[in-house]
Coordinates of C-alpha atoms and ligand atoms in Angstrom, one line a residue:
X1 CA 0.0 0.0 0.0
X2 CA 1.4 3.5 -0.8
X3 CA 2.5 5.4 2.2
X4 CA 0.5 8.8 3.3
X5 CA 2.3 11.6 4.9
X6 CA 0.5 14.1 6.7
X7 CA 1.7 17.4 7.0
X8 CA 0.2 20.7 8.0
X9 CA 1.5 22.6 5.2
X10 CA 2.5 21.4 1.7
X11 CA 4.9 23.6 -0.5
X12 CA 5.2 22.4 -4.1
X13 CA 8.7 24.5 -5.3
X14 CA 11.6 24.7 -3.4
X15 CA 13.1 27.4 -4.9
X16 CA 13.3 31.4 -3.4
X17 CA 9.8 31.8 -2.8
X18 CA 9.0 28.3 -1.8
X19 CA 12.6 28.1 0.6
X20 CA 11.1 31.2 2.5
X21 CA 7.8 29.8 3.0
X22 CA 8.8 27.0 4.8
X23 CA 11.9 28.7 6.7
X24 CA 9.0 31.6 7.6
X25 CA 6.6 28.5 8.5
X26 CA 9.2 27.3 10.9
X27 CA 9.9 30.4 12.4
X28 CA 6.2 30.5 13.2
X29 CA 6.4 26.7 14.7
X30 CA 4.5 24.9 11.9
X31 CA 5.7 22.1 10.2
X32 CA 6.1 22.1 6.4
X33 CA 7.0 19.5 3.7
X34 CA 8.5 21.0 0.3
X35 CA 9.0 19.2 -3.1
X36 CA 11.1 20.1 -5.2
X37 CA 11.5 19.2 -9.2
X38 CA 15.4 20.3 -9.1
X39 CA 17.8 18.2 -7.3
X40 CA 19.1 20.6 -5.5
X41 CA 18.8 24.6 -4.9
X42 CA 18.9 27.0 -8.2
X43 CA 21.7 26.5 -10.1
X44 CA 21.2 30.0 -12.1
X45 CA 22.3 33.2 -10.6
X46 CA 18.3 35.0 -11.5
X47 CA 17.6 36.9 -9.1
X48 CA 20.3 39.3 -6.9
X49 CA 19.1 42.6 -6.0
X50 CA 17.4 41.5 -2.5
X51 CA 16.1 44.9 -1.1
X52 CA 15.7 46.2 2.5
X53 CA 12.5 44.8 3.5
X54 CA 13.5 41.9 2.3
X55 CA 16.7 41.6 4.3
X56 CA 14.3 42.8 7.7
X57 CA 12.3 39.5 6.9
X58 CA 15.9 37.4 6.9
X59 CA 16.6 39.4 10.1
X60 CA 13.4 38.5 12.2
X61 CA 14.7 35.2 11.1
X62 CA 18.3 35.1 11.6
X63 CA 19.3 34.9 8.8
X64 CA 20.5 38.6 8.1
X65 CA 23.9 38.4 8.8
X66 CA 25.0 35.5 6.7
X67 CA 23.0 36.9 3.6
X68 CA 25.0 40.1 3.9
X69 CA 28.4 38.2 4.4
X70 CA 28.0 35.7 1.4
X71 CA 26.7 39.0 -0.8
X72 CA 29.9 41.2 -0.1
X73 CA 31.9 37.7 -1.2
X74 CA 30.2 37.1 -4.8
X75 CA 29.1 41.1 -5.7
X76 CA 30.6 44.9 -4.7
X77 CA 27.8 46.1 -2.8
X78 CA 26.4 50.0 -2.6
X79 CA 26.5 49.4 -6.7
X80 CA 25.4 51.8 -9.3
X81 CA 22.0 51.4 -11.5
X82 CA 22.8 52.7 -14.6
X83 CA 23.0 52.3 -18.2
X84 CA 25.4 52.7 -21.1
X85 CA 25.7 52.5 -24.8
X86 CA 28.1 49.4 -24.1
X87 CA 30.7 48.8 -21.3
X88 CA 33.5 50.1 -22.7
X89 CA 31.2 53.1 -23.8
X90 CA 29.2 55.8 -23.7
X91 CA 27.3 56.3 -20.6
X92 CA 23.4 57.1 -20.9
X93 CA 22.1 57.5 -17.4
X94 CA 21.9 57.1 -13.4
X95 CA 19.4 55.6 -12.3
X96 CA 20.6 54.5 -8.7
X97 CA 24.3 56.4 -7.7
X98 CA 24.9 53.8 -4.8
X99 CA 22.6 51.2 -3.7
X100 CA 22.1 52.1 -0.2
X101 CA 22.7 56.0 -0.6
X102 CA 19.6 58.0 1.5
X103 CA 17.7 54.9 2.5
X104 CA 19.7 53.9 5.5
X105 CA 17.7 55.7 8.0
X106 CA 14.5 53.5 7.2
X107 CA 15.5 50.2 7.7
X108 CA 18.1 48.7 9.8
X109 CA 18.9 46.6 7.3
X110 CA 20.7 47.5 3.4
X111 CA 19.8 46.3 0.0
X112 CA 22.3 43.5 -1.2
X113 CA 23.3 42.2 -4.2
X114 CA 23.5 38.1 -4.0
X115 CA 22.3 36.0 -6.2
X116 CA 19.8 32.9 -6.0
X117 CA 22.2 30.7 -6.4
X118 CA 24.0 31.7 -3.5
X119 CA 21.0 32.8 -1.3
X120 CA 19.0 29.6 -1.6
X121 CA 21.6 27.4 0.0
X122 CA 21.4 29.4 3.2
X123 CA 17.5 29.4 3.1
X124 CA 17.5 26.3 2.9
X125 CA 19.7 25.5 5.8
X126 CA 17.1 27.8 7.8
X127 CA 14.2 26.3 6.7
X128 CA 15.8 22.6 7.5
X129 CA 17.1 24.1 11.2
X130 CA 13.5 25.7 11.8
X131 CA 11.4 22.0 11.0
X132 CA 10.7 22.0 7.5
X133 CA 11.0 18.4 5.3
X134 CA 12.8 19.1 2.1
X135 CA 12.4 16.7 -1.0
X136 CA 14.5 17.5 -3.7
X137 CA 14.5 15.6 -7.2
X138 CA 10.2 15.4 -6.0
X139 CA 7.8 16.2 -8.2
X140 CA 4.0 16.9 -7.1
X141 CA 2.1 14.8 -10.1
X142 CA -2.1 15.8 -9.2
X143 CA -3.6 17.0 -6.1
X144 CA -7.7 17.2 -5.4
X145 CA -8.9 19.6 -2.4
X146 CA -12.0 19.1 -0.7
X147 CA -13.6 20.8 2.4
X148 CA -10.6 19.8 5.2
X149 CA -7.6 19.8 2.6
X150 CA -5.5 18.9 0.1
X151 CA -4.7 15.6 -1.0
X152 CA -1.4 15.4 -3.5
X153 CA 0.4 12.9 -4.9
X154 CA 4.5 13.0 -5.4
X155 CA 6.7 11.0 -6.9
X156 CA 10.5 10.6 -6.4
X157 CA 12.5 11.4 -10.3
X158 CA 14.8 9.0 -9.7
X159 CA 13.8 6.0 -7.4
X160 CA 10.2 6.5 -9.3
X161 CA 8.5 5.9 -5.7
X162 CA 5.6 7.7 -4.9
X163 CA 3.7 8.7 -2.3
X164 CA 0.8 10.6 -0.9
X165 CA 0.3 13.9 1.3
X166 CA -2.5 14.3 3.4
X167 CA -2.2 18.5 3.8
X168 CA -4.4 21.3 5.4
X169 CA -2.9 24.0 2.9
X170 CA -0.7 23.8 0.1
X171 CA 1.6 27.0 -0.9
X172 CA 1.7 26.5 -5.0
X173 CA 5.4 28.4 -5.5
X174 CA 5.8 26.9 -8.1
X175 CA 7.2 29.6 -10.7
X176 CA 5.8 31.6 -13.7
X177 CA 4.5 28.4 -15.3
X178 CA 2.4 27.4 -12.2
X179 CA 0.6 24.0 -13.0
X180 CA -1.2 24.3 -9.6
X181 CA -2.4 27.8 -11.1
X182 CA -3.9 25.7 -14.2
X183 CA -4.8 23.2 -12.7
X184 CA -7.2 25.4 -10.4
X185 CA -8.2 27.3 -13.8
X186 CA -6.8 30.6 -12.7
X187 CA -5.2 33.0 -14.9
X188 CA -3.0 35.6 -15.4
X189 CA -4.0 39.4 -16.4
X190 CA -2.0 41.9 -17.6
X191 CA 0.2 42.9 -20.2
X192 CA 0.8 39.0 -21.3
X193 CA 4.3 38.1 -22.5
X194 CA 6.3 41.0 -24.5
X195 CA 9.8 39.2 -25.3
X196 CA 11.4 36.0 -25.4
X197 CA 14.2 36.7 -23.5
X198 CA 17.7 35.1 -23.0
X199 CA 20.5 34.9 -20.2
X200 CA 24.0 34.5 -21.4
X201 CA 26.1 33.5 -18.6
X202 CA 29.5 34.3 -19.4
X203 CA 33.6 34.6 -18.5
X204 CA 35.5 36.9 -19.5
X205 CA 38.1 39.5 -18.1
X206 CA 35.9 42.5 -18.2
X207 CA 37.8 44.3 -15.2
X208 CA 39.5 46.8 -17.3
X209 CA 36.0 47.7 -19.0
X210 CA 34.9 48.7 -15.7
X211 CA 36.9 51.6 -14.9
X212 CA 37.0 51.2 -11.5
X213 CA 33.0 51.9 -11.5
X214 CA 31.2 50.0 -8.9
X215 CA 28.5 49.0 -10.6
X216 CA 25.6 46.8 -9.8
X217 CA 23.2 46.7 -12.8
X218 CA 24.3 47.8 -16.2
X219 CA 21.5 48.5 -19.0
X220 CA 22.8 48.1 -22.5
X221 CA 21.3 50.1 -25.2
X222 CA 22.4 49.9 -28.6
X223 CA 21.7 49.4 -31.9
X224 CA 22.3 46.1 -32.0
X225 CA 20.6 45.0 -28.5
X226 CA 19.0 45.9 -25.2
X227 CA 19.5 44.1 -22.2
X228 CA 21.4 44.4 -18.9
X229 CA 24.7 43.1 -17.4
X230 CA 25.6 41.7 -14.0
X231 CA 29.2 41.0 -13.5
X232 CA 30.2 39.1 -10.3
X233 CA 33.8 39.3 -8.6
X234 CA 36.8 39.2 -9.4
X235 CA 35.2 40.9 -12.8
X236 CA 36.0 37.7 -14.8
X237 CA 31.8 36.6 -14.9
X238 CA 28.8 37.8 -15.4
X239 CA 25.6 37.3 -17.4
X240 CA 24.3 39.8 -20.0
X241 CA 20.5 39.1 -20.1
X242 CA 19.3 40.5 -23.7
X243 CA 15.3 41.2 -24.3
X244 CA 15.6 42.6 -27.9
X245 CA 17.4 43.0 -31.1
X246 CA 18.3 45.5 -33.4
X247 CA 16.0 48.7 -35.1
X248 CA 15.1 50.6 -31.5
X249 CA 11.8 51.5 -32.9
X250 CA 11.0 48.0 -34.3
X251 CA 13.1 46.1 -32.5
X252 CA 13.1 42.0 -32.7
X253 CA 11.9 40.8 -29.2
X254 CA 11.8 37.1 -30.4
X255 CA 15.7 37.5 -28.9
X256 CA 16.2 33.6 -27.6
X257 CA 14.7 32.3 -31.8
X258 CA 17.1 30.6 -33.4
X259 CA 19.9 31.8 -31.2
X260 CA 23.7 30.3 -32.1
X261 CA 26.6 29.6 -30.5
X262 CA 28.1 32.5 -32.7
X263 CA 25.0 34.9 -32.5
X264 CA 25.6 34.9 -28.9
X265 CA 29.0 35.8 -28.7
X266 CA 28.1 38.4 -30.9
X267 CA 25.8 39.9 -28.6
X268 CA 28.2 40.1 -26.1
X269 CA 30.8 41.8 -28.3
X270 CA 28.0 44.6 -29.2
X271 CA 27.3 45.0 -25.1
X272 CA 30.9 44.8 -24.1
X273 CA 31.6 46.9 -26.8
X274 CA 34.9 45.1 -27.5
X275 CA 35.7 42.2 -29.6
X276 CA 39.1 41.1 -28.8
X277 CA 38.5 39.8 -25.1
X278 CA 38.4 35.8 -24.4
X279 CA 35.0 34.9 -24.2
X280 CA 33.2 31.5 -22.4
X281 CA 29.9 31.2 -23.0
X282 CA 28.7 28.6 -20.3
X283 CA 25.4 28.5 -20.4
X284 CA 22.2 30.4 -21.9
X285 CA 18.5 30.6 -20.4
X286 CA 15.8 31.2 -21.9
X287 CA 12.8 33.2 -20.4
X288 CA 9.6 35.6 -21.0
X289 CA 9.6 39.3 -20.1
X290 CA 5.7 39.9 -19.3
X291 CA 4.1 41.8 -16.9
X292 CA 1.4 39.4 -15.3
X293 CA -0.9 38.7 -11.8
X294 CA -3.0 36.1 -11.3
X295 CA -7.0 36.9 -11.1
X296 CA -7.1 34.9 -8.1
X297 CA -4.3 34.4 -5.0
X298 CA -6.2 31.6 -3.5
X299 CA -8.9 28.6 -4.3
X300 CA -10.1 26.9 -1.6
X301 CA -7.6 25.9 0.9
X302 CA -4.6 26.4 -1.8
X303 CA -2.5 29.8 -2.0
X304 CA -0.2 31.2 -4.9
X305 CA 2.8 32.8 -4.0
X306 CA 6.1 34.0 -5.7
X307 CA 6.0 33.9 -10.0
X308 CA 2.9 31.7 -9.8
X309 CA 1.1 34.6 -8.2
X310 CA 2.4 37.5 -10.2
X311 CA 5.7 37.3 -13.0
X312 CA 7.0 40.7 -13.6
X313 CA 10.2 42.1 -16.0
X314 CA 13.2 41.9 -13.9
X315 CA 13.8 45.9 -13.7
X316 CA 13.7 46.8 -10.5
X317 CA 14.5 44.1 -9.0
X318 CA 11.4 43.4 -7.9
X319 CA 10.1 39.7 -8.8
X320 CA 11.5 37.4 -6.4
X321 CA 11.1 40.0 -3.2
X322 CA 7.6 40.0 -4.0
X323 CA 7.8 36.3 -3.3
X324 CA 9.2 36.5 -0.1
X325 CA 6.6 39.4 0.9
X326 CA 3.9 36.9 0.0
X327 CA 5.8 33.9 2.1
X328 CA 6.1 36.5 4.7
X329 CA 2.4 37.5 4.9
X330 CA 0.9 34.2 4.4
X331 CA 3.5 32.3 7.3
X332 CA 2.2 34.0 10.1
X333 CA -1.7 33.6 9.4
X334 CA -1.5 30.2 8.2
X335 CA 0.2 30.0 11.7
X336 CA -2.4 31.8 13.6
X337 CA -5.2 29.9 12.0
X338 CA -3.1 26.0 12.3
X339 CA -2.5 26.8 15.7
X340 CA -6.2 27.5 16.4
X341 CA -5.0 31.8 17.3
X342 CA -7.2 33.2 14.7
X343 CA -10.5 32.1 12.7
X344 CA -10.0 30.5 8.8
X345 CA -11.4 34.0 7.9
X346 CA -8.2 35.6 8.8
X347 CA -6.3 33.5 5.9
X348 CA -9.3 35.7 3.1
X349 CA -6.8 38.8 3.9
X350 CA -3.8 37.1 2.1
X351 CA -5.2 37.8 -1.1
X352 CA -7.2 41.5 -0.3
X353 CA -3.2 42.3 1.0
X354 CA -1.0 40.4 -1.7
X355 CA -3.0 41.0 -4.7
X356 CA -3.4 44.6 -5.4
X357 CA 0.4 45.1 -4.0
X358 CA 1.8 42.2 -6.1
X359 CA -0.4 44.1 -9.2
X360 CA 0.9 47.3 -8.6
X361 CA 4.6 45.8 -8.0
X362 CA 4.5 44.2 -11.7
X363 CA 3.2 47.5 -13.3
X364 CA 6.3 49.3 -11.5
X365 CA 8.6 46.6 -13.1
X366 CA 6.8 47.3 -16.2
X367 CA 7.5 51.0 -16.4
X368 CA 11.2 50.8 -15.1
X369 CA 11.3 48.3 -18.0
X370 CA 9.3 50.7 -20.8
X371 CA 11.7 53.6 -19.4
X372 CA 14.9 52.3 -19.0
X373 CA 15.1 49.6 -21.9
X374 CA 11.6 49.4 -23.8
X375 CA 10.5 52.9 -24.8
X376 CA 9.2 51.2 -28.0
X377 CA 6.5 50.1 -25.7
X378 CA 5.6 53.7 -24.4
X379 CA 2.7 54.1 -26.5
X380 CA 0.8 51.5 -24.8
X381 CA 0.7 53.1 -21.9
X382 CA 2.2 52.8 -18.5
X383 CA 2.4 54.2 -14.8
X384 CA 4.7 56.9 -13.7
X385 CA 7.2 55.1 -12.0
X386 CA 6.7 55.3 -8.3
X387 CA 9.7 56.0 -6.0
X388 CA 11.4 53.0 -5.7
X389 CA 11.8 53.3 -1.4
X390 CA 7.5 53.7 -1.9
X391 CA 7.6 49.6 -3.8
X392 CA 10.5 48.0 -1.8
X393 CA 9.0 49.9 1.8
X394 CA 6.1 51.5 1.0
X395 CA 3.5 49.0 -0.4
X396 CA 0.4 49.3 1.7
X397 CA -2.6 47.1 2.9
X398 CA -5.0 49.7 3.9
X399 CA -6.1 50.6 -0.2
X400 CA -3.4 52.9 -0.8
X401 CA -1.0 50.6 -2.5
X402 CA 2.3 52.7 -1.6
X403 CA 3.0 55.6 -0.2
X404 CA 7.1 56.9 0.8
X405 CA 7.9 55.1 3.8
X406 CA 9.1 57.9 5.9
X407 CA 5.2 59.6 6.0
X408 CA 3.6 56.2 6.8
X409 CA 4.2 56.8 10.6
X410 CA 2.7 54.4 11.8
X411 CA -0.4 54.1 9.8
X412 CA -2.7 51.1 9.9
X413 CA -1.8 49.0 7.0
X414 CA 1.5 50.3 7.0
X415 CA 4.7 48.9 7.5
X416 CA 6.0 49.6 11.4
X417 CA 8.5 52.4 11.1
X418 CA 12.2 51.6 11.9
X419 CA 13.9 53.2 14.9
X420 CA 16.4 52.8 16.8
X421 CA 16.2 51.9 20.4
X422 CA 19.9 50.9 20.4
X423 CA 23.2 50.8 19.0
X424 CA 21.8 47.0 17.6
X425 CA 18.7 47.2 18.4
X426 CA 15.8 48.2 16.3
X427 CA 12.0 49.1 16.9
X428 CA 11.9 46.2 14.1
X429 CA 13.6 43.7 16.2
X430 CA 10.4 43.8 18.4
X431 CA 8.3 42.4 15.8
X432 CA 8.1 38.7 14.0
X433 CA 7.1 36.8 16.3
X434 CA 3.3 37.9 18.2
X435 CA 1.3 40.7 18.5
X436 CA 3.5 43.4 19.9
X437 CA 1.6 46.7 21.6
X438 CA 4.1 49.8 21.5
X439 CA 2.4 52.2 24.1
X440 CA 3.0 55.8 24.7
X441 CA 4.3 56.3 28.5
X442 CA 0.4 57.4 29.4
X443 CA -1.1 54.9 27.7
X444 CA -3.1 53.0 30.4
X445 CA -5.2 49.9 29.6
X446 CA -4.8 46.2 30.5
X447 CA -4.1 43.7 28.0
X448 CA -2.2 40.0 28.1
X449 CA -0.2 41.5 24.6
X450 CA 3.1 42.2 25.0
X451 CA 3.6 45.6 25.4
X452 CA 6.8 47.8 24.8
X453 CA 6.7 51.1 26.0
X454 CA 7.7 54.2 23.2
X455 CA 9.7 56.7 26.1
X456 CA 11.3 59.7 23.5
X457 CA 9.1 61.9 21.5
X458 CA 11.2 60.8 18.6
X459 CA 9.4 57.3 18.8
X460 CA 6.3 58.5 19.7
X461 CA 6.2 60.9 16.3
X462 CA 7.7 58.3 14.5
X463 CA 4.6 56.0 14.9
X464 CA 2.3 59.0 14.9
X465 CA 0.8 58.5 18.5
X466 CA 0.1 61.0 21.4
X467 CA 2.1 59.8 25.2
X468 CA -1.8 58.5 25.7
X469 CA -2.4 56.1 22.7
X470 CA -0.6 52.9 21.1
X471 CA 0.1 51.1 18.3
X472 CA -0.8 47.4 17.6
X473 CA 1.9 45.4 15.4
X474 CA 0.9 41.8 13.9
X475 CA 4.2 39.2 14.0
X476 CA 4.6 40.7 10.0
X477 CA 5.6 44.1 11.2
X478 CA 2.6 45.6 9.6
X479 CA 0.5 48.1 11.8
X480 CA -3.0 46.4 12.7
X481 CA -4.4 49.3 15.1
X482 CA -3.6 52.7 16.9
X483 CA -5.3 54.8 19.1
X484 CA -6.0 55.0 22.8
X485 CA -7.6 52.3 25.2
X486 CA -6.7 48.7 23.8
X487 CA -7.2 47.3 20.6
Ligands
LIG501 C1 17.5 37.5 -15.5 C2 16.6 37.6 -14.2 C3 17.0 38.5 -13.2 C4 16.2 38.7 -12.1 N1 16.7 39.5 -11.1 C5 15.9 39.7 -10.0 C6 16.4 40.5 -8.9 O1 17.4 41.1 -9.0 N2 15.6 40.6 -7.8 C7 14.4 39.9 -7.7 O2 13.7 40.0 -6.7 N3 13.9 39.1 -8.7 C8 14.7 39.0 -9.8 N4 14.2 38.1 -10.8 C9 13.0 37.4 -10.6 C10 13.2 36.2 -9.8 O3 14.1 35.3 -10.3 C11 11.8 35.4 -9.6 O4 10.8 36.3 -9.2 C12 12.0 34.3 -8.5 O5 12.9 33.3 -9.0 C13 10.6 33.7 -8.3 O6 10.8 32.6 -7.3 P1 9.7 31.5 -7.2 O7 10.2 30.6 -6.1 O8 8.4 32.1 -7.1 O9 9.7 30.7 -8.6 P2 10.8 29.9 -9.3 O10 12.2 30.4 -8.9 O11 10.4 29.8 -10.7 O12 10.7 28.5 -8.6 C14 9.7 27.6 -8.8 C15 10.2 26.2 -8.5 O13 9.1 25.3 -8.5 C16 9.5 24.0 -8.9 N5 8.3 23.3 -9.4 C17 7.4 23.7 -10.3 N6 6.4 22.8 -10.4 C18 6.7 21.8 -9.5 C19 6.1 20.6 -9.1 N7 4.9 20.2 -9.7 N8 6.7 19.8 -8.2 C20 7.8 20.1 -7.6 N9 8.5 21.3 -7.9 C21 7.9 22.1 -8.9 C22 10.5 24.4 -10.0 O14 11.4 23.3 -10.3 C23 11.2 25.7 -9.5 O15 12.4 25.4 -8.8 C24 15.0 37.9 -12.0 C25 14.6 37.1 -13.0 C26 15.4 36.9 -14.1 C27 15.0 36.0 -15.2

């Protein structure tokens, strides 16, 4: 007879999105199982520019520090967004000076540059440390839901073995090309797929090309392509990602058609702007640019998170933090409602949160992408690009979809505002676990939450409250309630 596993939480994809869930599961003391197609953690670099809120997650986690140590290893950090005619070239534009210049007083934590690759391994650790079940080289092959759960099948790649799960929710991260997401006949709206990109991951010595810059993104904009470079150190790889070809006004966005061993080492010539540099082409991916969110984040007692949930351009860096936002929110209230804390009706506010923020993320991606590389596209419309600090910081739950993170003070539906109460020590650092009450020192009421008290005026006007009121914090660091009396 075929064995049954029964697990509170299933997570089919084991890569950024679906790594975070179950580490973020952990952390909230529920058990998870993860299957994973890949035999291990992502062998492509993909995503790298982790942003602040992103790191604050990893912190309440613990796992802040070695993120930031493996990123200073692979990438310079406090890079420049920018873009050029071709690396040895012209330069076009700015876009970002220095990573982390003017947004260190929001956060205690700084945007990083590591890639995927290098991330997931120590997610994964995490996760593993924290409870979770990990089955790599596991495919899920059908699921059927009914009133109480989710009933899946998965089979082993190599031993061919199967077996069942008996779940109470199932996370679908699994990627752009969800199958749990057609499956469950739920599709994606937007503006559909507008390239067929590549990834050329290559070596050469392109140290001397850099002039010393210290740079983390590079758009290329040419003649003959546009697309954007990441170069890793010691400056001798890198990947040039290309999303179209020649004519800027007509340009060829069919980019990965028909692509040669030749055609790609030309496209590196035209981005390098050199063509008597050792080359190594070692590997090329292919992938669609489209700006996309699912109609639906949930069916029943199964939830879409990361790409399956929303696939945006990769400008911005935006995509993959997403994810993790969505891991983030869903963790705790799956928690709440497993461990019998809150009602089923609490888990209807993943999708009223996630969805209009992971919408208004994708069209934010779409207009950096429109902008910096796609102005071929402009005519079809787009939204002014939003400060960047109002997307990574700023998205919102109470309707307003972003605002500048500095004027949120505090806010319900905003994210709690970052002080700090020590030299290591941030307001931050009191969230991610419970409910958290941060009281002015008049503030008089009884409660069983666990109340910190807000003694300087700084605090107090940097979560918007009078000595008399409070503010209540849910274990995301999102503002649930302020005013006086209890909540
Ligand atoms: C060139 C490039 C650069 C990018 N740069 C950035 C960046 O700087 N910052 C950023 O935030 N984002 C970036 N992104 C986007 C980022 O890579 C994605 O948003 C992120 O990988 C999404 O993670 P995910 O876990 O949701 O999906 P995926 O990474 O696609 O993972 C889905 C996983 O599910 C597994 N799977 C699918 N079906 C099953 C099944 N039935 N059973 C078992 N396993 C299954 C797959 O094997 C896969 O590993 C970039 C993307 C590209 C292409």
């Amino acid at each position: 007879m075929q064995t049954t596993i029964e697990v509170p939480v299933l997570v089919v994809g084991g890569s950024l999105v679906g790594m975070s869930s179950a580490m973020l599961l952990g952390h909230y003391g529920v058990q998870s199982m993860v299957v994973e197609h890949h035999r291990g953690t992502a062998i492509h670099p993909r995503a790298a520019q982790i942003t602040q809120r992103t790191m604050e997650i990893f912190r309440t986690v613990g796992v802040e520090q070695i993120v930031r140590k493996k990123s200073a290893e692979q990438f310079v950090q406090d890079g420049a967004i920018m873009g050029v005619e071709s690396l040895a070239g012209k330069e076009i534009a700015y876009y970002i000076a220095n990573l982390n210049e003017g947004i260190r007083d929001l956060s205690p934590c700084e945007r990083v540059f590591i890639s995927q690759s290098l991330l997931e391994p120590l997610l994964k650790q995490r996760a593993e440390e924290l409870g979770a079940e990990l089955r790599f080289a596991t495919e899920m092959t059908s699921f059927e839901q009914d009133a109480t759960g989710v009933t899946a099948q998965i089979r082993h790649r190599d031993s061919g073995e199967t077996a069942t799960v008996r779940t109470r929710y199932m996370i679908a991260a699994d990627g752009a090309h969800s199958r749990v997401r057609d499956r469950l006949g739920i599709r994606m709206l937007g503006r559909g797929v507008f390239s067929n990109s590549i990834t050329i991951y290559f070596r050469a010595d392109v140290g001397p090309l850099l002039r010393g810059r210290n740079l983390s993104v590079i758009y290329v904009i040419n003649p003959v392509l546009r697309g954007f470079f990441r170069i890793e150190i010691p400056f001798t790889s890198g990947f040039l990602a290309v999303i179209a070809l020649g004519d800027p006004d007509h340009p060829n966005t069919d980019v990965s058609a028909g692509l040669t061993d030749q055609g790609g080492l030309d496209l590196l010539h035209a981005a390098l702007g050199v063509d008597d540099i050792p080359i190594k082409i070692e590997d090329v991916m292919r992938w669609q640019s489209e700006a996309n969110t699912a109609e639906r984040f949930r069916e029943g007692n199964i939830f879409l998170a990361g790409d399956s949930a929303h696939v945006m351009p990769p400008y911005g860096g935006f995509g993959g933090n997403t994810g993790v936002q969505d891991a983030q929110n869903l963790a705790w209230k799956l928690a709440w409602v497993l461990n019998g804390k809150a009602s089923p009706e609490l888990l209807d506010s993943y999708e009223r949160e996630r969805r209009p923020v992971g919408e208004f993320t994708v069209e934010q991606a779409y207009s950096r992408y429109v902008t910096r590389t796609a102005p071929y596209l402009a005519s079809k419309g787009f939204q002014p690009v939003a400060h960047d600090m109002n997307v990574e910081l700023g998205y919102c739950y109470d309707g307003r979809l972003h605002e500048h993170p500095s004027e949120s003070k505090g806010r319900p539906g905003t994210r709690a505002p970052h002080v700090w109460l020590s030299e290591n020590c941030s307001t931050l650092d009191l969230f991610g676990r419970d409910f958290v009450l941060l009281a002015g020192p008049d503030w008089k009421a009884a409660t069983n939450l666990q109340v910190h008290k807000l003694a300087t005026p700084e605090l107090l006007s940097a979560y918007g409250i009078t000595s008399r009121e409070a503010v209540l914090v849910r274990p995301d660091g999102f503002v649930e309630w302020r005013g006086e009396g209890c909540p």
